[in-house]
PDB file of C-alpha atoms and ligand atoms in Angstrom:
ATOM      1  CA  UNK X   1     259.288  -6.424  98.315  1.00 72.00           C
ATOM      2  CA  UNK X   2     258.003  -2.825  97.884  1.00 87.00           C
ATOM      3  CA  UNK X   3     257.397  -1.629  94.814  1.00 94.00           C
ATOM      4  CA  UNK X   4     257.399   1.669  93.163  1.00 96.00           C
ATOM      5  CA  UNK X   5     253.890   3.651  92.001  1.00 97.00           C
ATOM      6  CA  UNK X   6     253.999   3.291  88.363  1.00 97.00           C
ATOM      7  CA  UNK X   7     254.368   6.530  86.455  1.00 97.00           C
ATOM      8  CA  UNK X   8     251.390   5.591  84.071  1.00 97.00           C
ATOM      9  CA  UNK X   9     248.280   2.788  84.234  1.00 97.00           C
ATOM     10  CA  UNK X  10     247.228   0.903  81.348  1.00 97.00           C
ATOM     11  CA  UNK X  11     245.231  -0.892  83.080  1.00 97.00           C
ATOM     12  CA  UNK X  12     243.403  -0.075  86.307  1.00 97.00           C
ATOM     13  CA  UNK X  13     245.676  -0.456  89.248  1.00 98.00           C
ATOM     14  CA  UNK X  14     244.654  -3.697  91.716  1.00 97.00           C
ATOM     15  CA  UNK X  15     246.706  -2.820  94.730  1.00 98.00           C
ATOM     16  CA  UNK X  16     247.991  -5.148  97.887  1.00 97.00           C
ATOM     17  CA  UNK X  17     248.904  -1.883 100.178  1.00 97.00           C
ATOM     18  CA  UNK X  18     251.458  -3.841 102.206  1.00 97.00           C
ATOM     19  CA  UNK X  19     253.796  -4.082  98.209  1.00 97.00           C
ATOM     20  CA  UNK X  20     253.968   0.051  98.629  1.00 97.00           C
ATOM     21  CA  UNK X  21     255.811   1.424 101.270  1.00 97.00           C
ATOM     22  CA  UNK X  22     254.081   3.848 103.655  1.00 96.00           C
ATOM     23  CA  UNK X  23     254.934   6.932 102.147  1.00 97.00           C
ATOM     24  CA  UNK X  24     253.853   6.162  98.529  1.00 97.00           C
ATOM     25  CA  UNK X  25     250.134   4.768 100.909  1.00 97.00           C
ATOM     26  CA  UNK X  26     250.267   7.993 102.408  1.00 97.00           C
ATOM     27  CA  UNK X  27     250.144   9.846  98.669  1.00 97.00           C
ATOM     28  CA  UNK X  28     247.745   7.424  97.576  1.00 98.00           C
ATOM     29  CA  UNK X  29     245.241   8.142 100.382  1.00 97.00           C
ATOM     30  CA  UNK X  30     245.715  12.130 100.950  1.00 97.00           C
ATOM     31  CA  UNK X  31     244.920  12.359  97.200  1.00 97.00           C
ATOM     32  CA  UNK X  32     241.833   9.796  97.426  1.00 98.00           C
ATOM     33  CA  UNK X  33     240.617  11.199 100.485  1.00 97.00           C
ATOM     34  CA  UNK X  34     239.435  14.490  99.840  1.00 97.00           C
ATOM     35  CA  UNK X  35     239.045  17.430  99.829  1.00 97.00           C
ATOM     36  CA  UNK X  36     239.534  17.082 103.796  1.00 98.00           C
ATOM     37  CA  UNK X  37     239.136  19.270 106.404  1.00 98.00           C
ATOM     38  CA  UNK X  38     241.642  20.810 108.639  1.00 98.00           C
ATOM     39  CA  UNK X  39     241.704  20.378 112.405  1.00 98.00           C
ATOM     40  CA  UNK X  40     243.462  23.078 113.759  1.00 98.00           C
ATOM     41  CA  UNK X  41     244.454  21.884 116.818  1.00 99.00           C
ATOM     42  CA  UNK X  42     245.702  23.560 120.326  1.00 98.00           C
ATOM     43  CA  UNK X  43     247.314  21.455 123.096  1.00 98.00           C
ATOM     44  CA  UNK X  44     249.250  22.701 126.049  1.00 98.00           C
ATOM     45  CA  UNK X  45     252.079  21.238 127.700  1.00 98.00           C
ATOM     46  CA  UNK X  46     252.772  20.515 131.453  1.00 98.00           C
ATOM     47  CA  UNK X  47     255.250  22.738 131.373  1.00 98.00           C
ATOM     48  CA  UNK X  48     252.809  25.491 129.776  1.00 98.00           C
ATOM     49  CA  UNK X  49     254.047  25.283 126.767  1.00 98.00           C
ATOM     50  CA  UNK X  50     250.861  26.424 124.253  1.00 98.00           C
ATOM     51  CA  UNK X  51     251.161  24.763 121.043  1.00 98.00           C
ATOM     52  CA  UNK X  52     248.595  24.534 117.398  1.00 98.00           C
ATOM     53  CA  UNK X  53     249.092  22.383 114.786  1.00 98.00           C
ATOM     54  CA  UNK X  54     247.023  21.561 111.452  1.00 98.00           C
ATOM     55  CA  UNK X  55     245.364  17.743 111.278  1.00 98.00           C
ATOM     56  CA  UNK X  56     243.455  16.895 108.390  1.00 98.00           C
ATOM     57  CA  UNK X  57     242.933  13.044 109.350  1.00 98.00           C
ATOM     58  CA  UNK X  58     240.157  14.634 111.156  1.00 98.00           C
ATOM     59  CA  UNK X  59     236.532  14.443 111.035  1.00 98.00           C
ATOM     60  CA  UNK X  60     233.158  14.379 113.259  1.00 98.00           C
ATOM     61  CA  UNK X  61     232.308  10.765 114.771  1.00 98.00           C
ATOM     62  CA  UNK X  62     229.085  11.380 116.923  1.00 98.00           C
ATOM     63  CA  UNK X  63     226.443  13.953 117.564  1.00 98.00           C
ATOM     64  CA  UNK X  64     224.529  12.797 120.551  1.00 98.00           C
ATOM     65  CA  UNK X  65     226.687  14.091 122.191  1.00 98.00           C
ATOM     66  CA  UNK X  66     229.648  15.095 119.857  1.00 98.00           C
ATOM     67  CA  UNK X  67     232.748  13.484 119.130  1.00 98.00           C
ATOM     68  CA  UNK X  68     235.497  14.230 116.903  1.00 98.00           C
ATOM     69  CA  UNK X  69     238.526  12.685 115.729  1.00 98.00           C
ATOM     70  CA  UNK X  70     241.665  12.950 114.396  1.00 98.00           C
ATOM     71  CA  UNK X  71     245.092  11.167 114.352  1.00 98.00           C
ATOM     72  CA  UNK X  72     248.480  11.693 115.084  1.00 98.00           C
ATOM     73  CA  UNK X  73     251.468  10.241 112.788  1.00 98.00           C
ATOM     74  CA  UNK X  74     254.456   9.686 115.617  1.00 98.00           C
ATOM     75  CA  UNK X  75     254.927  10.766 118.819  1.00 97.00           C
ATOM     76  CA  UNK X  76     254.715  14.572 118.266  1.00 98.00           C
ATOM     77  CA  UNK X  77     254.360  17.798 120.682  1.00 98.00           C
ATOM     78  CA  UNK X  78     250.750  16.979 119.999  1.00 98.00           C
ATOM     79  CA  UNK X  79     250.677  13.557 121.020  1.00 98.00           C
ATOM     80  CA  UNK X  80     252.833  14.158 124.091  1.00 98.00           C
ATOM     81  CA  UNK X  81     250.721  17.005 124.990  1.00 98.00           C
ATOM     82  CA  UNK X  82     247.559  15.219 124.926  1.00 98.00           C
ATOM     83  CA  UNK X  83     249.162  12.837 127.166  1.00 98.00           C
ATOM     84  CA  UNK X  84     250.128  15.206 129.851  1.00 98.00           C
ATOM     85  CA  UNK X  85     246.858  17.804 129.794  1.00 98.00           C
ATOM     86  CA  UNK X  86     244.198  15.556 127.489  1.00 98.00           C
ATOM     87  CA  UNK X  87     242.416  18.462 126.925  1.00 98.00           C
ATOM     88  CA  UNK X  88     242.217  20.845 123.409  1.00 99.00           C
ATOM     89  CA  UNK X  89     240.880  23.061 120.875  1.00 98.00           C
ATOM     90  CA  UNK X  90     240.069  22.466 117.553  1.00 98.00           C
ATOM     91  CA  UNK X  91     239.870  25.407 114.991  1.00 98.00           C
ATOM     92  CA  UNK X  92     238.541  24.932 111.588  1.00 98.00           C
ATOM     93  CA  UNK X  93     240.879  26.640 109.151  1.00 98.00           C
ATOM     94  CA  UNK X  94     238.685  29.404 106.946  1.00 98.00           C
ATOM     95  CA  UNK X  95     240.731  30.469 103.729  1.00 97.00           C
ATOM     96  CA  UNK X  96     242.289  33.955 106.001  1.00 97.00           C
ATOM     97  CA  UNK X  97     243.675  31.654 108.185  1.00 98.00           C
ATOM     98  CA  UNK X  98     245.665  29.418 105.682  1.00 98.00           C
ATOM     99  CA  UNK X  99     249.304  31.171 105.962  1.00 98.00           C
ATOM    100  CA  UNK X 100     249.155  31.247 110.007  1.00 98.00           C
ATOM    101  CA  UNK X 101     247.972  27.347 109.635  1.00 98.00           C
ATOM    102  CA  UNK X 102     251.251  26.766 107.058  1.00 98.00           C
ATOM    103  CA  UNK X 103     253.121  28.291 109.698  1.00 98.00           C
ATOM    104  CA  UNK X 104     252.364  26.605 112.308  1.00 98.00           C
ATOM    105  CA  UNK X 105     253.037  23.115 110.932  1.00 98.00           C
ATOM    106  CA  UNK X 106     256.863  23.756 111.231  1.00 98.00           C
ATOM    107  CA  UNK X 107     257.929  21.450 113.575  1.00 97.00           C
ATOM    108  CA  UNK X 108     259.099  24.232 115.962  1.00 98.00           C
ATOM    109  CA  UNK X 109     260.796  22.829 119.277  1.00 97.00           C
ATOM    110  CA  UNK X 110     258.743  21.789 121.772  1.00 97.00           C
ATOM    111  CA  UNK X 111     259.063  24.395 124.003  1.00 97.00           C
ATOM    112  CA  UNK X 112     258.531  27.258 121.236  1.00 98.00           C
ATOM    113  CA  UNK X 113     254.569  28.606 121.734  1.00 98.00           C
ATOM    114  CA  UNK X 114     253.659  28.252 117.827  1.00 97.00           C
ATOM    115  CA  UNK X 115     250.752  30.748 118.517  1.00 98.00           C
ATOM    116  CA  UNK X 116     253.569  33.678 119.161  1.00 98.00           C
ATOM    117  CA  UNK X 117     255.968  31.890 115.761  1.00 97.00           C
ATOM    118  CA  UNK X 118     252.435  32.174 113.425  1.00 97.00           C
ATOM    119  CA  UNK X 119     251.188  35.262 115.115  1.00 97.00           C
ATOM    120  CA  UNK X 120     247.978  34.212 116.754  1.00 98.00           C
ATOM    121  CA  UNK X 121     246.492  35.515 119.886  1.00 98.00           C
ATOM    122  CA  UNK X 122     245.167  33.888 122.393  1.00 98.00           C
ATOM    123  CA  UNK X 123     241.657  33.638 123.852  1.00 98.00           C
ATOM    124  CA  UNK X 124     241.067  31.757 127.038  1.00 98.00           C
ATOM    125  CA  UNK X 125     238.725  28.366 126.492  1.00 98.00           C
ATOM    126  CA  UNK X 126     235.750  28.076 128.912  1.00 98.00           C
ATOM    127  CA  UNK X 127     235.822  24.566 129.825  1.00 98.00           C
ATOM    128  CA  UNK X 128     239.752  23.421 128.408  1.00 98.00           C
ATOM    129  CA  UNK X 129     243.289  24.543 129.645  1.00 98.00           C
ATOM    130  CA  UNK X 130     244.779  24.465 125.714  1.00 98.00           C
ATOM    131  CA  UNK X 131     244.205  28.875 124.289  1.00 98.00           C
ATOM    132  CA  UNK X 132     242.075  28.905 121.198  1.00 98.00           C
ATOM    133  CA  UNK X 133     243.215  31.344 118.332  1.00 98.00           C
ATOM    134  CA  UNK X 134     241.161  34.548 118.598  1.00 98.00           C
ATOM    135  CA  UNK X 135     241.179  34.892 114.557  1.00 98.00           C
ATOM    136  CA  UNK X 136     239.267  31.091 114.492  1.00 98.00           C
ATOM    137  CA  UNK X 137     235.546  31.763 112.615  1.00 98.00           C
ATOM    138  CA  UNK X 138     234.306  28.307 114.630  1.00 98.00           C
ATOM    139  CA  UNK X 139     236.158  26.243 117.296  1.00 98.00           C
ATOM    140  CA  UNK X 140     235.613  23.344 119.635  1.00 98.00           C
ATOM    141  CA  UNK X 141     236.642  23.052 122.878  1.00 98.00           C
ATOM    142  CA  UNK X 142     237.391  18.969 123.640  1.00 98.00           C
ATOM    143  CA  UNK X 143     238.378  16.395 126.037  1.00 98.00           C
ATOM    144  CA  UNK X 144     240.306  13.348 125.269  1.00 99.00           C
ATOM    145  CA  UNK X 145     237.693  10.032 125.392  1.00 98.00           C
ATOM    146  CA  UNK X 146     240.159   7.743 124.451  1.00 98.00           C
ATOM    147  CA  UNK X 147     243.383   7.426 122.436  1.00 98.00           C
ATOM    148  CA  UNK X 148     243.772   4.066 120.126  1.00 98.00           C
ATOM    149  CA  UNK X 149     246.791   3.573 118.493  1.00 98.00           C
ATOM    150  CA  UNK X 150     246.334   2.134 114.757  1.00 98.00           C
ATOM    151  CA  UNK X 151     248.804   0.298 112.585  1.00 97.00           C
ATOM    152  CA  UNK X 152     252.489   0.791 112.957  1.00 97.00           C
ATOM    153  CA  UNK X 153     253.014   5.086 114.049  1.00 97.00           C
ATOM    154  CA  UNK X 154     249.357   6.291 114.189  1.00 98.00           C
ATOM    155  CA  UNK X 155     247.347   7.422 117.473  1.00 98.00           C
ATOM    156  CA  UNK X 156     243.609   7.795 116.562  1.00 98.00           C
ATOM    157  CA  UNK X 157     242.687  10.598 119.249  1.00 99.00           C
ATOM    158  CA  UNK X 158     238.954  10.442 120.052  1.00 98.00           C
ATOM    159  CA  UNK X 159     237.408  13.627 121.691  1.00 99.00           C
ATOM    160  CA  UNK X 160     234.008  14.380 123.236  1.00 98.00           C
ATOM    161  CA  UNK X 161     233.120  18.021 122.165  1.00 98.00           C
ATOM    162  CA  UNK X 162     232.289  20.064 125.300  1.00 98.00           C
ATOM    163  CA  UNK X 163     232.066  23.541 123.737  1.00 98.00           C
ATOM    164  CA  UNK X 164     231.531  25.138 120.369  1.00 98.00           C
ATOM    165  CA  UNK X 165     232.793  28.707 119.452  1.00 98.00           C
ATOM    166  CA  UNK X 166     231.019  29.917 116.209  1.00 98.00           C
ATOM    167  CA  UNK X 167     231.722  34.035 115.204  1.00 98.00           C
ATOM    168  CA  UNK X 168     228.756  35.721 114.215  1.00 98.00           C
ATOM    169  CA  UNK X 169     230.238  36.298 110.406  1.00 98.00           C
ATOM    170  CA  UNK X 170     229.254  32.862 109.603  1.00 98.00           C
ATOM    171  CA  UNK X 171     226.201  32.292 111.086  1.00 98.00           C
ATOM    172  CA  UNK X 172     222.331  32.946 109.288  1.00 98.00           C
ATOM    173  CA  UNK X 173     219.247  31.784 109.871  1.00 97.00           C
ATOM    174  CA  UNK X 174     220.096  29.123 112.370  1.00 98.00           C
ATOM    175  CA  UNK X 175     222.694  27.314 110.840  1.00 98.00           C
ATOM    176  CA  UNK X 176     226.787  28.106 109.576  1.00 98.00           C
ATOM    177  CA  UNK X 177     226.681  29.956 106.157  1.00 97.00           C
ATOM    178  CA  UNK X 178     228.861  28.755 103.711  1.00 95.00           C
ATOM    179  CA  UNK X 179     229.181  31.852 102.062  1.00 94.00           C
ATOM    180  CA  UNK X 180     230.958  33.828 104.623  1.00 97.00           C
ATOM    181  CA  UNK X 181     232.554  30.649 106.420  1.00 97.00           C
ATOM    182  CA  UNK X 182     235.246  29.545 103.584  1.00 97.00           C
ATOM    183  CA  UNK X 183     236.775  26.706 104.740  1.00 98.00           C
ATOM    184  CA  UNK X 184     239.773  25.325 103.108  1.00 98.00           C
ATOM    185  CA  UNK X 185     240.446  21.496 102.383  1.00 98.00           C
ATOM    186  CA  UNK X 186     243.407  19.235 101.943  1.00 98.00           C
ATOM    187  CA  UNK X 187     243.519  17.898  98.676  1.00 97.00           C
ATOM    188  CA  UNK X 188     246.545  15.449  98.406  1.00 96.00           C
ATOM    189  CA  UNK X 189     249.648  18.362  98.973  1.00 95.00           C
ATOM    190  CA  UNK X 190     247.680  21.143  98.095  1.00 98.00           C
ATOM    191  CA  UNK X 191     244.543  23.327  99.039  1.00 98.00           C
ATOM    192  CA  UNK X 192     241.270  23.901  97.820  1.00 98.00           C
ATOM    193  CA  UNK X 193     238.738  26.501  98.462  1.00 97.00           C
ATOM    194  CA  UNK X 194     234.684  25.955  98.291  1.00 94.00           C
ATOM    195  CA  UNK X 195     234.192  25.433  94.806  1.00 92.00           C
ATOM    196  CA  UNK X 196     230.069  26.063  93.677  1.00 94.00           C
ATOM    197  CA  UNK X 197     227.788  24.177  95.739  1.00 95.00           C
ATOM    198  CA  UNK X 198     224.830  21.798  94.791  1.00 96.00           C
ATOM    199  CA  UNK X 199     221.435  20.430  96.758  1.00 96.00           C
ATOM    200  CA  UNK X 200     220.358  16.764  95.545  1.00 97.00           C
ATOM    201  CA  UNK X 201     216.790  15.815  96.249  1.00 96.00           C
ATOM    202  CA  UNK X 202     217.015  12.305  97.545  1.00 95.00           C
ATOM    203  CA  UNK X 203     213.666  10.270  96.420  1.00 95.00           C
ATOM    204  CA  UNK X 204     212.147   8.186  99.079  1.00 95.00           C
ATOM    205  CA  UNK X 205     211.632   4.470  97.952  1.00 96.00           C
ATOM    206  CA  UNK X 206     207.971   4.806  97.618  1.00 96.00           C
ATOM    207  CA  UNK X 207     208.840   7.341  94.924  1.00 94.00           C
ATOM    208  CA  UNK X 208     211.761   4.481  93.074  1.00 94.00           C
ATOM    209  CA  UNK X 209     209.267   2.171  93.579  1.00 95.00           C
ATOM    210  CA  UNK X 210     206.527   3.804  92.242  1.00 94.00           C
ATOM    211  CA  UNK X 211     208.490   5.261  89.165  1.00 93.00           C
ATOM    212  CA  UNK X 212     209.659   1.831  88.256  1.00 93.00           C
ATOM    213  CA  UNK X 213     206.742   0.170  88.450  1.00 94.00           C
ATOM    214  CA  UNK X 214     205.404   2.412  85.145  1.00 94.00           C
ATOM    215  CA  UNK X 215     209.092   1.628  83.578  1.00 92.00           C
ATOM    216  CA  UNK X 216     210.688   5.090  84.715  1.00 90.00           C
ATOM    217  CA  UNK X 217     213.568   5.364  86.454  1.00 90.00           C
ATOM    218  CA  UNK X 218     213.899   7.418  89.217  1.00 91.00           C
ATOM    219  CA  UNK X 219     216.010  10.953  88.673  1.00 91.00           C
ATOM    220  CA  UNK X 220     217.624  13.216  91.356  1.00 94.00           C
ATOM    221  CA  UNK X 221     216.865  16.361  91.107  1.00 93.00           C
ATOM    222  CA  UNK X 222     220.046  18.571  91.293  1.00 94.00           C
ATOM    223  CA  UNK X 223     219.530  22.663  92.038  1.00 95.00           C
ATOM    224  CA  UNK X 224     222.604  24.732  92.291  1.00 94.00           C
ATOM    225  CA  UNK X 225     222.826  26.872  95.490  1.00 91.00           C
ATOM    226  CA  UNK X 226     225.434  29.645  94.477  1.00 83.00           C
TER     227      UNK X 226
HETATM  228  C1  FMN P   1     247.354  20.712 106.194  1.00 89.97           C
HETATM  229  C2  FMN P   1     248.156  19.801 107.088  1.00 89.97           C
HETATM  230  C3  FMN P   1     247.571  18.661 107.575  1.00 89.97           C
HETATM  231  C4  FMN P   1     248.279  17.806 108.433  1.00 89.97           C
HETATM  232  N1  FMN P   1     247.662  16.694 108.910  1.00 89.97           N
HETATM  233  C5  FMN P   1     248.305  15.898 109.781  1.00 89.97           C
HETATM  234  C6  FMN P   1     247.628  14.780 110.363  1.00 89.97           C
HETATM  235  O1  FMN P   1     246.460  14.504 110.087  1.00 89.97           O
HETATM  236  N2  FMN P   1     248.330  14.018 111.253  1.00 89.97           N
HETATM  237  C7  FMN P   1     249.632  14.298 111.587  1.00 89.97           C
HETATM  238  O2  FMN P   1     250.213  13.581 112.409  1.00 89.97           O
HETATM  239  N3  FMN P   1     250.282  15.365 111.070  1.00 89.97           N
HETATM  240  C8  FMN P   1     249.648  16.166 110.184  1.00 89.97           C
HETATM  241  N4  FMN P   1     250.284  17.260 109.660  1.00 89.97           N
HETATM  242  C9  FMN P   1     251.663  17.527 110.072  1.00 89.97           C
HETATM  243  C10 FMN P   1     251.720  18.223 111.447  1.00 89.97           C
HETATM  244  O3  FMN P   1     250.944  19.416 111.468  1.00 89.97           O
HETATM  245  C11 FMN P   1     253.198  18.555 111.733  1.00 89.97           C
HETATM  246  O4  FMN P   1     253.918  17.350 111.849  1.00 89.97           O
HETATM  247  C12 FMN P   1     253.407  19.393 112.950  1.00 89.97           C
HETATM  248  O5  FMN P   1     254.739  19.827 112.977  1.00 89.97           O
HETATM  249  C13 FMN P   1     253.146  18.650 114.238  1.00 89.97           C
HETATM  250  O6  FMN P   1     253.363  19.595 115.252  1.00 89.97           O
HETATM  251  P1  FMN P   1     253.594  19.282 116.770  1.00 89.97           P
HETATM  252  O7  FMN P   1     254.889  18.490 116.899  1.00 89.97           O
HETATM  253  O8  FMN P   1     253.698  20.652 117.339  1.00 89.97           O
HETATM  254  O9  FMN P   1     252.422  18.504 117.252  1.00 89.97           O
HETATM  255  C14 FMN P   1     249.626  18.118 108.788  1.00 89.97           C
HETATM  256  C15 FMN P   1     250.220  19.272 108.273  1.00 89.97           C
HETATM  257  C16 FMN P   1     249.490  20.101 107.434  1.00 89.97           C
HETATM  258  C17 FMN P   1     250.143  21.354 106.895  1.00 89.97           C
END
């Protein structure tokens, strides 16, 4: 029988997911899992058909070489895309991108190009047929590994990363500033921006060990990095 989320807890909640029905899972989980970030992603269909939509069950699975993931509720213009041409692009959505994003999660039909509807142009890919957003701070260009479909809807789409995109504005000293770069996250229905950012210094177990041995317990140092 499925139940309904109860409007208050007095005492934690001890959950069997399969008593909630998928939707109420699906509000449990986009407001555990967060603050996510937001695969902006660019198929194109066989009939040439360019399309972008936001995914923010997303996230990076390998670096040697690099693989991403993200998956796909239904069989959406997406899905069937990646089916045809499994090739793509993958934006990461900076906080001047969020209204374009928005827009192009309408479900427009499938042969509507959502990068005219949300205003985007194009930029040819080097190694993928799907356009990449010319407005995109950082973008990867992918190819399908493998697609695994999970539970009752879902398609987990795996991707080997064969080309990375990264504007100068967010780059210093070697490595992606978080400064300029301002990502945005999913947090449960809404947004988030960066909020102030921390460094933890991780003690080795030499260190624990040593500190407990003359009764201390070992701290972490925190520093703040705004
Ligand atoms: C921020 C955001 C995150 C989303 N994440 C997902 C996701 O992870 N998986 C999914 O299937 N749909 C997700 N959606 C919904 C799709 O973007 C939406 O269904 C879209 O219309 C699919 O477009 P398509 O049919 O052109 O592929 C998300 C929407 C937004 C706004």
């Amino acid at each position: 029988m499925t139940e309904t989320p109860p409007e208050h807890l007095s005492e934690p909640l001890s959950l069997d997911p399969s008593c909630w029905s998928p939707q109420d899972i699906y509000y449990l989980n986009a407001a555990l899992i967060v603050p996510r970030p937001i695969a902006w992603v660019s198929t194109l269909s066989s009939d040439g058909v360019s399309n972008i939509s936001p995914h923010s069950y997303f996230n990076g699975i390998s670096d040697d070489p690099p693989y991403v993931m993200f998956s796909i509720e239904g069989e959406t213009d997406t899905y069937a895309n990646l089916r045809d041409i499994p090739e793509c692009t993958i934006s990461f959505v900076t906080e001047d991108l969020a209204s374009a994003m928005e827009l192009s999660a309408v479900k427009f039909p499938s042969d509507e190009d959502e990068f005219e509807w949300a205003d985007l142009e194009k930029l040819e890919s080097e190694c993928v047929r799907p356009a990449r957003p010319k407005s995109a701070k950082a973008c990867l260009e992918c190819l399908v590994d493998r697609i695994i479909d999970v539970g009752n809807v879902n398609h987990m789409i795996i991707l080997k990363v064969v080309h990375y995109h990264v504007s100068p504005e967010i780059w210093d000293k070697g490595r992606i500033n978080m400064e300029t770069y301002r990502p945005i996250g999913r947090l449960g229905g809404q947004y988030t921006k960066m909020g102030s950012r921390f460094k933890q210094r991780r003690p080795t177990w030499i260190e624990i060990r040593n500190a407990n041995s003359t009764g201390v317990k070992q701290s972490v140092e925190v520093t703040s990095c705004d």
